Short mmCIF file of N, CA and C in Angstrom, two decimals:
data_model
loop_
_atom_site.label_atom_id
_atom_site.label_comp_id
_atom_site.label_asym_id
_atom_site.label_seq_id
_atom_site.Cartn_x
_atom_site.Cartn_y
_atom_site.Cartn_z
N ARG A 1 11.59 -86.03 -5.02
CA ARG A 1 12.94 -85.83 -4.50
C ARG A 1 13.39 -84.43 -4.95
N PHE A 2 14.20 -83.79 -3.91
CA PHE A 2 14.73 -82.44 -4.17
C PHE A 2 16.00 -82.51 -4.95
N THR A 3 15.71 -81.77 -6.10
CA THR A 3 16.84 -81.54 -6.92
C THR A 3 16.92 -80.24 -7.47
N LEU A 4 18.01 -79.70 -7.83
CA LEU A 4 18.00 -78.18 -8.38
C LEU A 4 17.34 -78.31 -9.67
N ARG A 5 17.21 -79.27 -10.41
CA ARG A 5 16.40 -79.29 -11.76
C ARG A 5 14.91 -79.24 -11.31
N ALA A 6 14.52 -79.99 -10.40
CA ALA A 6 13.14 -80.00 -10.00
C ALA A 6 12.72 -78.73 -9.55
N LEU A 7 13.59 -78.06 -8.67
CA LEU A 7 13.26 -76.72 -8.27
C LEU A 7 13.09 -75.74 -9.46
N GLN A 8 14.11 -75.80 -10.46
CA GLN A 8 13.99 -74.98 -11.58
C GLN A 8 12.74 -75.14 -12.36
N GLU A 9 12.41 -76.49 -12.61
CA GLU A 9 11.08 -76.81 -13.27
C GLU A 9 9.90 -76.29 -12.66
N ALA A 10 9.86 -76.29 -11.31
CA ALA A 10 8.77 -75.86 -10.40
C ALA A 10 8.62 -74.33 -10.49
N LEU A 11 9.80 -73.65 -10.48
CA LEU A 11 9.60 -72.24 -10.43
C LEU A 11 9.31 -71.69 -11.84
N GLN A 12 9.34 -72.52 -12.95
CA GLN A 12 9.06 -71.95 -14.20
C GLN A 12 7.54 -72.24 -14.46
N ARG A 13 6.83 -73.06 -13.71
CA ARG A 13 5.46 -73.21 -13.95
C ARG A 13 4.77 -71.89 -13.70
N PRO A 14 3.75 -71.64 -14.39
CA PRO A 14 3.11 -70.38 -14.25
C PRO A 14 2.33 -70.12 -12.83
N CYS A 15 1.93 -71.14 -12.42
CA CYS A 15 1.18 -71.01 -11.07
C CYS A 15 1.93 -71.33 -9.95
N THR A 16 2.81 -72.50 -10.01
CA THR A 16 3.74 -72.95 -8.96
C THR A 16 4.75 -72.03 -8.63
N GLY A 17 5.45 -71.42 -9.64
CA GLY A 17 6.62 -70.70 -9.36
C GLY A 17 6.46 -69.21 -8.47
N PRO A 18 5.44 -68.68 -8.94
CA PRO A 18 5.16 -67.41 -7.90
C PRO A 18 4.90 -67.76 -6.62
N LEU A 19 4.16 -68.95 -6.32
CA LEU A 19 3.72 -69.51 -5.02
C LEU A 19 4.96 -69.88 -4.15
N LEU A 20 5.95 -70.59 -4.88
CA LEU A 20 7.07 -70.93 -4.33
C LEU A 20 7.98 -69.85 -3.93
N HIS A 21 7.98 -68.83 -4.74
CA HIS A 21 8.73 -67.44 -4.46
C HIS A 21 8.03 -66.83 -3.14
N ILE A 22 6.68 -66.95 -3.10
CA ILE A 22 6.12 -66.33 -1.94
C ILE A 22 6.38 -67.21 -0.72
N GLN A 23 6.46 -68.47 -0.79
CA GLN A 23 6.80 -69.36 0.32
C GLN A 23 8.11 -69.05 0.85
N PHE A 24 9.03 -69.05 -0.10
CA PHE A 24 10.48 -68.84 0.27
C PHE A 24 10.77 -67.50 0.89
N LEU A 25 10.17 -66.39 0.48
CA LEU A 25 10.38 -65.10 1.01
C LEU A 25 9.73 -64.92 2.33
N TYR A 26 8.48 -65.59 2.32
CA TYR A 26 7.81 -65.60 3.79
C TYR A 26 8.61 -66.53 4.71
N SER A 27 9.13 -67.62 4.37
CA SER A 27 10.05 -68.42 5.12
C SER A 27 11.33 -67.57 5.72
N LEU A 28 11.91 -66.81 4.73
CA LEU A 28 12.98 -65.99 5.22
C LEU A 28 12.65 -65.01 6.26
N ALA A 29 11.53 -64.40 6.07
CA ALA A 29 11.03 -63.29 6.89
C ALA A 29 10.64 -63.82 8.24
N PHE A 30 9.86 -64.96 8.17
CA PHE A 30 9.30 -65.57 9.50
C PHE A 30 10.47 -66.17 10.38
N THR A 31 11.35 -66.82 9.49
CA THR A 31 12.37 -67.46 10.28
C THR A 31 13.37 -66.52 10.96
N LEU A 32 13.52 -65.32 10.25
CA LEU A 32 14.37 -64.19 10.94
C LEU A 32 13.63 -63.83 12.23
N PHE A 33 12.35 -63.64 12.24
CA PHE A 33 11.53 -63.28 13.26
C PHE A 33 11.73 -64.27 14.38
N GLN A 34 11.43 -65.60 14.00
CA GLN A 34 11.47 -66.73 14.94
C GLN A 34 12.76 -66.96 15.61
N SER A 35 13.81 -66.98 14.74
CA SER A 35 15.16 -67.26 15.20
C SER A 35 15.82 -66.23 15.98
N THR A 36 15.39 -65.13 15.89
CA THR A 36 16.32 -63.92 16.59
C THR A 36 15.39 -63.48 17.69
N PHE A 37 14.16 -63.98 18.01
CA PHE A 37 13.12 -63.24 18.86
C PHE A 37 13.85 -63.27 20.28
N ALA A 38 14.26 -64.40 20.72
CA ALA A 38 14.63 -64.28 22.26
C ALA A 38 15.93 -63.46 22.35
N LEU A 39 16.88 -63.38 21.29
CA LEU A 39 17.99 -62.52 21.47
C LEU A 39 17.44 -60.97 21.38
N TYR A 40 16.61 -60.80 20.50
CA TYR A 40 16.09 -59.38 20.37
C TYR A 40 15.33 -59.05 21.58
N ALA A 41 14.39 -59.89 22.37
CA ALA A 41 13.80 -59.48 23.33
C ALA A 41 14.87 -59.11 24.64
N LYS A 42 15.84 -59.88 24.58
CA LYS A 42 16.84 -59.63 25.73
C LYS A 42 17.65 -58.36 25.53
N THR A 43 18.20 -58.12 24.26
CA THR A 43 18.95 -57.03 24.00
C THR A 43 18.26 -55.69 23.75
N HIS A 44 17.13 -55.75 23.04
CA HIS A 44 16.39 -54.51 22.74
C HIS A 44 15.30 -54.17 23.80
N LEU A 45 14.73 -54.94 24.45
CA LEU A 45 13.59 -54.89 25.60
C LEU A 45 14.19 -55.10 26.88
N ASP A 46 15.23 -55.99 27.01
CA ASP A 46 15.68 -56.49 28.31
C ASP A 46 14.70 -57.28 29.09
N LEU A 47 14.10 -58.21 28.28
CA LEU A 47 12.98 -59.10 28.88
C LEU A 47 13.71 -60.30 29.44
N THR A 48 13.33 -60.78 30.51
CA THR A 48 13.82 -62.13 30.91
C THR A 48 13.28 -63.19 30.25
N ALA A 49 13.87 -64.38 30.41
CA ALA A 49 13.49 -65.47 29.77
C ALA A 49 11.99 -65.87 30.06
N GLN A 50 11.50 -65.58 31.19
CA GLN A 50 10.07 -66.06 31.65
C GLN A 50 9.08 -65.04 30.80
N ILE A 51 9.36 -63.83 30.66
CA ILE A 51 8.70 -62.83 29.95
C ILE A 51 8.58 -63.09 28.44
N THR A 52 9.71 -63.52 27.99
CA THR A 52 9.71 -63.83 26.60
C THR A 52 9.10 -65.12 26.34
N SER A 53 9.01 -66.07 27.20
CA SER A 53 8.24 -67.20 26.88
C SER A 53 6.72 -66.88 26.99
N TYR A 54 6.33 -66.07 27.73
CA TYR A 54 4.97 -65.62 27.92
C TYR A 54 4.46 -64.86 26.64
N VAL A 55 5.48 -64.10 26.09
CA VAL A 55 5.11 -63.32 24.84
C VAL A 55 5.07 -64.37 23.66
N LEU A 56 5.86 -65.37 23.71
CA LEU A 56 5.96 -66.37 22.58
C LEU A 56 4.65 -67.23 22.68
N THR A 57 4.35 -67.44 23.88
CA THR A 57 3.14 -68.24 24.19
C THR A 57 1.88 -67.59 23.61
N TYR A 58 1.97 -66.16 23.81
CA TYR A 58 0.68 -65.31 23.18
C TYR A 58 0.62 -65.40 21.79
N VAL A 59 1.93 -65.36 21.11
CA VAL A 59 1.85 -65.52 19.68
C VAL A 59 1.52 -66.78 19.16
N GLY A 60 1.76 -67.96 19.91
CA GLY A 60 1.32 -69.29 19.48
C GLY A 60 -0.13 -69.60 19.68
N VAL A 61 -0.57 -68.89 20.78
CA VAL A 61 -2.10 -69.17 21.00
C VAL A 61 -2.88 -68.41 19.86
N LEU A 62 -2.41 -67.12 19.45
CA LEU A 62 -3.12 -66.44 18.29
C LEU A 62 -3.02 -67.21 17.05
N SER A 63 -1.84 -67.79 16.59
CA SER A 63 -1.71 -68.58 15.59
C SER A 63 -2.52 -69.80 15.59
N VAL A 64 -2.58 -70.56 16.76
CA VAL A 64 -3.49 -71.70 16.96
C VAL A 64 -5.03 -71.41 16.72
N LEU A 65 -5.36 -70.22 17.11
CA LEU A 65 -6.79 -69.76 17.07
C LEU A 65 -7.13 -69.46 15.69
N VAL A 66 -6.25 -68.95 14.89
CA VAL A 66 -6.34 -68.66 13.43
C VAL A 66 -6.42 -69.87 12.54
N GLN A 67 -5.46 -70.67 12.81
CA GLN A 67 -5.28 -72.06 12.11
C GLN A 67 -6.46 -72.92 12.41
N GLY A 68 -6.75 -73.01 13.58
CA GLY A 68 -7.79 -74.03 14.16
C GLY A 68 -9.21 -73.52 14.02
N LEU A 69 -9.42 -72.20 14.27
CA LEU A 69 -10.91 -71.80 14.30
C LEU A 69 -11.25 -70.86 13.11
N ALA A 70 -10.46 -70.10 12.69
CA ALA A 70 -10.81 -68.92 11.75
C ALA A 70 -10.48 -69.17 10.45
N ILE A 71 -9.49 -69.96 10.05
CA ILE A 71 -9.17 -70.15 8.66
C ILE A 71 -10.34 -70.74 7.72
N GLY A 72 -11.00 -71.58 8.26
CA GLY A 72 -12.22 -72.16 7.47
C GLY A 72 -13.10 -71.07 7.20
N ARG A 73 -13.60 -70.26 8.22
CA ARG A 73 -14.53 -69.25 8.06
C ARG A 73 -13.86 -68.21 7.06
N LEU A 74 -12.65 -67.96 7.26
CA LEU A 74 -12.02 -66.86 6.25
C LEU A 74 -12.06 -67.32 4.83
N THR A 75 -11.68 -68.58 4.64
CA THR A 75 -11.58 -69.06 3.30
C THR A 75 -12.98 -69.29 2.67
N ARG A 76 -14.13 -69.59 3.51
CA ARG A 76 -15.43 -69.55 2.99
C ARG A 76 -15.80 -67.99 2.60
N ARG A 77 -15.47 -67.04 3.27
CA ARG A 77 -15.89 -65.79 3.03
C ARG A 77 -15.11 -65.06 1.97
N PHE A 78 -13.77 -65.08 2.03
CA PHE A 78 -12.94 -64.42 1.15
C PHE A 78 -12.09 -65.44 0.17
N SER A 79 -11.56 -65.03 -0.99
CA SER A 79 -10.81 -65.82 -1.76
C SER A 79 -9.54 -65.97 -1.10
N GLU A 80 -8.87 -67.12 -1.51
CA GLU A 80 -7.48 -67.39 -0.95
C GLU A 80 -6.65 -66.32 -1.47
N ARG A 81 -6.75 -65.99 -2.61
CA ARG A 81 -5.91 -64.96 -3.42
C ARG A 81 -5.83 -63.57 -2.43
N LEU A 82 -7.14 -63.22 -2.09
CA LEU A 82 -7.25 -62.08 -1.26
C LEU A 82 -6.61 -62.06 0.12
N LEU A 83 -6.85 -63.36 0.69
CA LEU A 83 -6.24 -63.67 2.03
C LEU A 83 -4.82 -63.61 1.87
N MET A 84 -4.29 -64.18 0.79
CA MET A 84 -2.75 -64.29 0.69
C MET A 84 -2.23 -62.89 0.62
N GLY A 85 -2.85 -62.11 -0.46
CA GLY A 85 -2.33 -60.60 -0.60
C GLY A 85 -2.45 -59.81 0.75
N THR A 86 -3.56 -59.87 1.37
CA THR A 86 -3.83 -59.11 2.68
C THR A 86 -2.77 -59.64 3.74
N SER A 87 -2.54 -60.89 3.76
CA SER A 87 -1.58 -61.36 4.72
C SER A 87 -0.13 -61.01 4.45
N ILE A 88 0.27 -60.84 3.20
CA ILE A 88 1.55 -60.43 2.90
C ILE A 88 1.76 -58.86 3.31
N VAL A 89 0.86 -58.03 3.01
CA VAL A 89 0.75 -56.64 3.31
C VAL A 89 0.91 -56.44 4.76
N VAL A 90 -0.02 -57.17 5.46
CA VAL A 90 -0.04 -56.96 7.03
C VAL A 90 1.33 -57.45 7.57
N LEU A 91 1.81 -58.59 7.01
CA LEU A 91 3.05 -59.06 7.58
C LEU A 91 4.23 -58.12 7.31
N ALA A 92 4.22 -57.55 6.11
CA ALA A 92 5.24 -56.57 5.59
C ALA A 92 5.27 -55.22 6.60
N ILE A 93 4.13 -54.78 6.86
CA ILE A 93 3.97 -53.67 7.81
C ILE A 93 4.22 -54.10 9.20
N SER A 94 3.64 -55.13 9.70
CA SER A 94 3.81 -55.30 11.10
C SER A 94 5.25 -55.89 11.38
N LEU A 95 5.93 -56.78 10.54
CA LEU A 95 7.21 -57.05 10.83
C LEU A 95 8.10 -55.92 10.65
N GLY A 96 7.95 -54.97 9.81
CA GLY A 96 8.64 -53.70 9.70
C GLY A 96 8.57 -53.03 11.17
N GLY A 97 7.42 -53.01 11.63
CA GLY A 97 7.32 -52.25 12.86
C GLY A 97 7.78 -52.97 14.13
N TRP A 98 8.09 -54.26 13.96
CA TRP A 98 8.57 -55.19 15.10
C TRP A 98 9.86 -54.51 15.58
N GLY A 99 10.65 -54.30 14.65
CA GLY A 99 12.04 -53.83 15.00
C GLY A 99 12.08 -52.41 15.79
N LEU A 100 11.02 -51.63 15.76
CA LEU A 100 10.97 -50.33 16.26
C LEU A 100 10.15 -50.23 17.53
N VAL A 101 9.57 -51.36 18.06
CA VAL A 101 8.72 -51.18 19.29
C VAL A 101 9.65 -50.71 20.51
N PRO A 102 9.06 -49.90 21.39
CA PRO A 102 9.89 -49.45 22.51
C PRO A 102 9.65 -50.06 23.75
N ASN A 103 8.58 -50.87 23.81
CA ASN A 103 8.33 -51.65 25.06
C ASN A 103 7.42 -52.79 24.83
N VAL A 104 7.27 -53.68 25.93
CA VAL A 104 6.37 -54.81 25.80
C VAL A 104 5.01 -54.45 25.35
N GLY A 105 4.37 -53.48 25.89
CA GLY A 105 2.99 -53.20 25.34
C GLY A 105 2.77 -53.10 23.89
N TRP A 106 3.76 -52.26 23.32
CA TRP A 106 3.71 -52.14 21.87
C TRP A 106 4.08 -53.36 21.19
N LEU A 107 5.06 -54.15 21.78
CA LEU A 107 5.33 -55.41 21.22
C LEU A 107 4.15 -56.53 21.16
N LEU A 108 3.31 -56.50 22.16
CA LEU A 108 2.31 -57.35 21.95
C LEU A 108 1.08 -56.76 20.95
N ILE A 109 1.10 -55.43 20.81
CA ILE A 109 0.12 -54.88 19.76
C ILE A 109 0.59 -55.35 18.35
N VAL A 110 1.98 -55.31 18.19
CA VAL A 110 2.60 -55.52 16.87
C VAL A 110 2.52 -57.01 16.58
N LEU A 111 2.71 -57.96 17.57
CA LEU A 111 2.79 -59.27 17.37
C LEU A 111 1.54 -59.76 16.98
N ALA A 112 0.34 -59.22 17.38
CA ALA A 112 -0.91 -59.84 16.99
C ALA A 112 -1.13 -59.96 15.59
N PRO A 113 -0.96 -58.89 14.80
CA PRO A 113 -1.09 -58.99 13.30
C PRO A 113 -0.06 -60.08 12.66
N ILE A 114 1.16 -59.95 13.31
CA ILE A 114 2.20 -60.79 12.71
C ILE A 114 1.74 -62.36 13.06
N ALA A 115 1.14 -62.77 14.22
CA ALA A 115 0.73 -64.11 14.42
C ALA A 115 -0.48 -64.37 13.53
N LEU A 116 -1.39 -63.47 13.52
CA LEU A 116 -2.69 -63.76 12.68
C LEU A 116 -2.39 -63.85 11.19
N SER A 117 -1.64 -62.90 10.68
CA SER A 117 -1.49 -63.02 9.31
C SER A 117 -0.47 -64.21 8.94
N ALA A 118 0.44 -64.42 9.51
CA ALA A 118 1.47 -65.65 9.28
C ALA A 118 0.59 -66.89 9.49
N GLY A 119 -0.23 -66.91 10.36
CA GLY A 119 -1.09 -68.20 10.39
C GLY A 119 -2.11 -68.54 9.14
N VAL A 120 -2.53 -67.32 8.69
CA VAL A 120 -3.37 -67.47 7.54
C VAL A 120 -2.41 -67.68 6.25
N LEU A 121 -1.39 -67.03 6.10
CA LEU A 121 -0.49 -67.12 4.91
C LEU A 121 0.12 -68.41 4.70
N GLY A 122 0.47 -69.09 5.95
CA GLY A 122 1.23 -70.39 5.81
C GLY A 122 0.17 -71.43 5.29
N VAL A 123 -1.08 -71.33 5.80
CA VAL A 123 -2.19 -72.26 5.35
C VAL A 123 -2.63 -72.03 3.75
N VAL A 124 -2.80 -70.73 3.65
CA VAL A 124 -3.40 -70.35 2.14
C VAL A 124 -2.28 -70.69 1.03
N VAL A 125 -0.92 -70.43 1.44
CA VAL A 125 0.06 -70.77 0.43
C VAL A 125 0.20 -72.28 0.24
N SER A 126 0.10 -73.07 1.22
CA SER A 126 0.14 -74.56 1.01
C SER A 126 -0.95 -74.97 0.27
N SER A 127 -2.20 -74.46 0.59
CA SER A 127 -3.40 -74.88 -0.11
C SER A 127 -3.22 -74.49 -1.71
N GLN A 128 -2.83 -73.45 -1.95
CA GLN A 128 -2.77 -72.93 -3.31
C GLN A 128 -1.64 -73.68 -3.98
N LEU A 129 -0.48 -74.20 -3.26
CA LEU A 129 0.40 -75.01 -4.02
C LEU A 129 -0.20 -76.41 -4.39
N THR A 130 -0.95 -76.93 -3.42
CA THR A 130 -1.63 -78.35 -3.75
C THR A 130 -2.50 -78.10 -4.96
N LYS A 131 -3.21 -77.00 -5.03
CA LYS A 131 -4.10 -76.84 -6.13
C LYS A 131 -3.47 -76.57 -7.55
N SER A 132 -2.31 -76.14 -7.46
CA SER A 132 -1.53 -75.63 -8.66
C SER A 132 -0.85 -76.72 -9.50
N VAL A 133 -0.86 -77.97 -8.91
CA VAL A 133 -0.22 -79.01 -9.67
C VAL A 133 -1.15 -80.25 -9.75
N LEU A 134 -0.74 -81.07 -10.57
CA LEU A 134 -1.46 -82.38 -10.67
C LEU A 134 -1.40 -83.18 -9.47
N ARG A 135 -2.37 -83.99 -9.15
CA ARG A 135 -2.49 -84.80 -7.98
C ARG A 135 -1.23 -85.43 -7.71
N GLU A 136 -0.70 -86.23 -8.64
CA GLU A 136 0.67 -86.95 -8.46
C GLU A 136 1.95 -86.04 -8.29
N GLU A 137 1.73 -84.71 -8.25
CA GLU A 137 2.85 -83.84 -8.13
C GLU A 137 2.85 -83.09 -6.90
N VAL A 138 1.75 -83.29 -6.08
CA VAL A 138 1.55 -82.68 -4.87
C VAL A 138 2.72 -83.00 -3.78
N GLY A 139 2.97 -84.15 -3.68
CA GLY A 139 4.10 -84.54 -2.67
C GLY A 139 5.39 -83.82 -2.98
N GLY A 140 5.73 -83.87 -4.20
CA GLY A 140 6.95 -83.33 -4.61
C GLY A 140 7.04 -81.78 -4.48
N THR A 141 5.80 -81.13 -4.73
CA THR A 141 5.96 -79.70 -4.64
C THR A 141 5.91 -79.37 -3.28
N LEU A 142 5.08 -80.09 -2.31
CA LEU A 142 5.22 -79.68 -1.03
C LEU A 142 6.59 -79.96 -0.32
N GLY A 143 7.26 -81.03 -0.96
CA GLY A 143 8.58 -81.42 -0.67
C GLY A 143 9.54 -80.12 -1.00
N LEU A 144 9.38 -79.59 -2.29
CA LEU A 144 10.11 -78.55 -2.55
C LEU A 144 10.04 -77.29 -1.64
N SER A 145 8.64 -77.14 -1.40
CA SER A 145 8.47 -75.94 -0.42
C SER A 145 8.99 -76.17 0.96
N ALA A 146 8.90 -77.26 1.39
CA ALA A 146 9.68 -77.67 2.77
C ALA A 146 11.15 -77.51 2.65
N SER A 147 11.81 -77.73 1.55
CA SER A 147 13.25 -77.68 1.35
C SER A 147 13.56 -76.15 1.21
N LEU A 148 12.83 -75.20 0.74
CA LEU A 148 12.92 -73.84 0.62
C LEU A 148 12.83 -73.26 2.25
N GLN A 149 11.90 -73.89 2.91
CA GLN A 149 11.85 -73.31 4.35
C GLN A 149 13.12 -73.84 5.29
N THR A 150 13.69 -75.07 4.80
CA THR A 150 15.00 -75.55 5.52
C THR A 150 16.11 -74.52 5.16
N VAL A 151 16.11 -74.05 3.87
CA VAL A 151 17.23 -73.09 3.39
C VAL A 151 17.09 -71.87 4.31
N ALA A 152 15.92 -71.28 4.50
CA ALA A 152 15.50 -70.18 5.34
C ALA A 152 16.00 -70.29 6.81
N GLN A 153 15.91 -71.62 7.19
CA GLN A 153 16.13 -71.91 8.68
C GLN A 153 17.60 -72.02 8.84
N ILE A 154 18.37 -72.30 7.72
CA ILE A 154 19.80 -72.33 7.73
C ILE A 154 20.41 -70.97 7.73
N ALA A 155 19.93 -70.17 6.93
CA ALA A 155 20.52 -68.90 6.52
C ALA A 155 20.11 -67.74 7.74
N MET A 156 18.94 -67.66 8.02
CA MET A 156 18.55 -66.51 8.72
C MET A 156 18.98 -66.42 10.01
N PRO A 157 19.07 -67.36 10.97
CA PRO A 157 19.72 -67.19 12.42
C PRO A 157 20.88 -66.49 12.30
N GLY A 158 21.88 -66.80 11.51
CA GLY A 158 23.15 -66.25 11.41
C GLY A 158 23.20 -64.87 10.79
N ILE A 159 22.44 -64.46 9.86
CA ILE A 159 22.05 -63.25 9.39
C ILE A 159 21.46 -62.38 10.36
N GLY A 160 20.36 -62.89 11.08
CA GLY A 160 19.75 -62.07 12.14
C GLY A 160 20.72 -61.75 13.22
N SER A 161 21.46 -62.61 13.76
CA SER A 161 22.34 -62.21 14.90
C SER A 161 23.35 -61.15 14.52
N LEU A 162 23.67 -61.35 13.19
CA LEU A 162 24.80 -60.47 12.79
C LEU A 162 24.22 -59.10 12.62
N LEU A 163 23.04 -58.89 12.06
CA LEU A 163 22.30 -57.78 11.85
C LEU A 163 22.03 -57.15 13.18
N LEU A 164 21.48 -57.83 14.29
CA LEU A 164 21.07 -57.42 15.57
C LEU A 164 22.35 -56.97 16.25
N GLY A 165 23.37 -57.55 16.11
CA GLY A 165 24.77 -57.22 16.79
C GLY A 165 25.37 -55.98 16.17
N SER A 166 25.20 -55.76 14.81
CA SER A 166 26.05 -54.65 14.12
C SER A 166 25.12 -53.53 14.01
N LEU A 167 23.80 -53.66 13.69
CA LEU A 167 23.00 -52.40 13.35
C LEU A 167 21.86 -52.14 14.37
N GLY A 168 21.45 -53.21 15.08
CA GLY A 168 20.47 -53.02 16.07
C GLY A 168 19.26 -53.59 15.67
N ALA A 169 18.13 -53.58 16.59
CA ALA A 169 16.80 -54.24 16.54
C ALA A 169 16.06 -53.79 15.22
N TRP A 170 16.26 -52.44 14.96
CA TRP A 170 15.47 -51.99 13.92
C TRP A 170 15.76 -52.71 12.53
N SER A 171 16.89 -53.25 12.25
CA SER A 171 17.41 -53.84 11.14
C SER A 171 16.66 -55.14 10.90
N LEU A 172 16.46 -55.82 12.07
CA LEU A 172 15.56 -57.12 11.81
C LEU A 172 14.35 -56.89 11.35
N GLY A 173 13.58 -55.95 11.89
CA GLY A 173 12.35 -55.39 11.40
C GLY A 173 12.25 -55.18 9.76
N ALA A 174 13.14 -54.19 9.84
CA ALA A 174 13.57 -53.74 8.38
C ALA A 174 13.69 -54.65 7.26
N LEU A 175 14.54 -55.68 7.64
CA LEU A 175 14.87 -56.83 6.51
C LEU A 175 13.66 -57.68 6.39
N ALA A 176 12.96 -58.20 7.48
CA ALA A 176 11.91 -58.91 7.49
C ALA A 176 10.65 -58.22 6.72
N GLY A 177 10.42 -57.05 6.91
CA GLY A 177 9.35 -56.32 6.21
C GLY A 177 9.83 -56.15 4.73
N LEU A 178 11.09 -55.86 4.36
CA LEU A 178 11.48 -55.86 2.97
C LEU A 178 11.38 -57.14 2.28
N LEU A 179 11.62 -58.21 2.84
CA LEU A 179 11.43 -59.53 2.34
C LEU A 179 10.08 -59.78 2.04
N MET A 180 9.09 -59.44 2.94
CA MET A 180 7.64 -59.62 2.66
C MET A 180 7.14 -58.61 1.45
N VAL A 181 7.75 -57.46 1.29
CA VAL A 181 7.32 -56.53 0.29
C VAL A 181 7.93 -57.18 -1.11
N TRP A 182 9.02 -57.65 -1.10
CA TRP A 182 9.68 -58.39 -2.20
C TRP A 182 8.79 -59.47 -2.82
#
């Protein structure tokens, strides 16, 4: 059950706390990307709804390929810690660049590492969370993680549309990249 006390206790655990921080910051950054993408595509690149849907399908297919085909091979070859660190760095750079792309061609190039590293990071953080707690605490820990994702889903659409409207597309990428750096 989600309570502030349970969250505070989980954040103080030496293994679980940092993972929940990573999950929350990743959720904020990726939700900013997801929730503002259609508006960003229309205002920054003047894409139609049809082209935007094709672009998002491209991102979805890449994520499915990573999560369905590549994650097993990657985790057998590299440590989850290395995959997590690499994914964070790649996301920080590529999300930062997302707000600066001048056209659809560059957008597709920048979206590939976003989709691939986000697919890896989501799986690896969840895996690490389940391994960082006792078996009977797994459900509660994953529940806390999901609650943090929900907070991001509440906060970021409004923040993103405010940033896009007042500062422009670059601010979305800058904030998402900074969240991943943090």
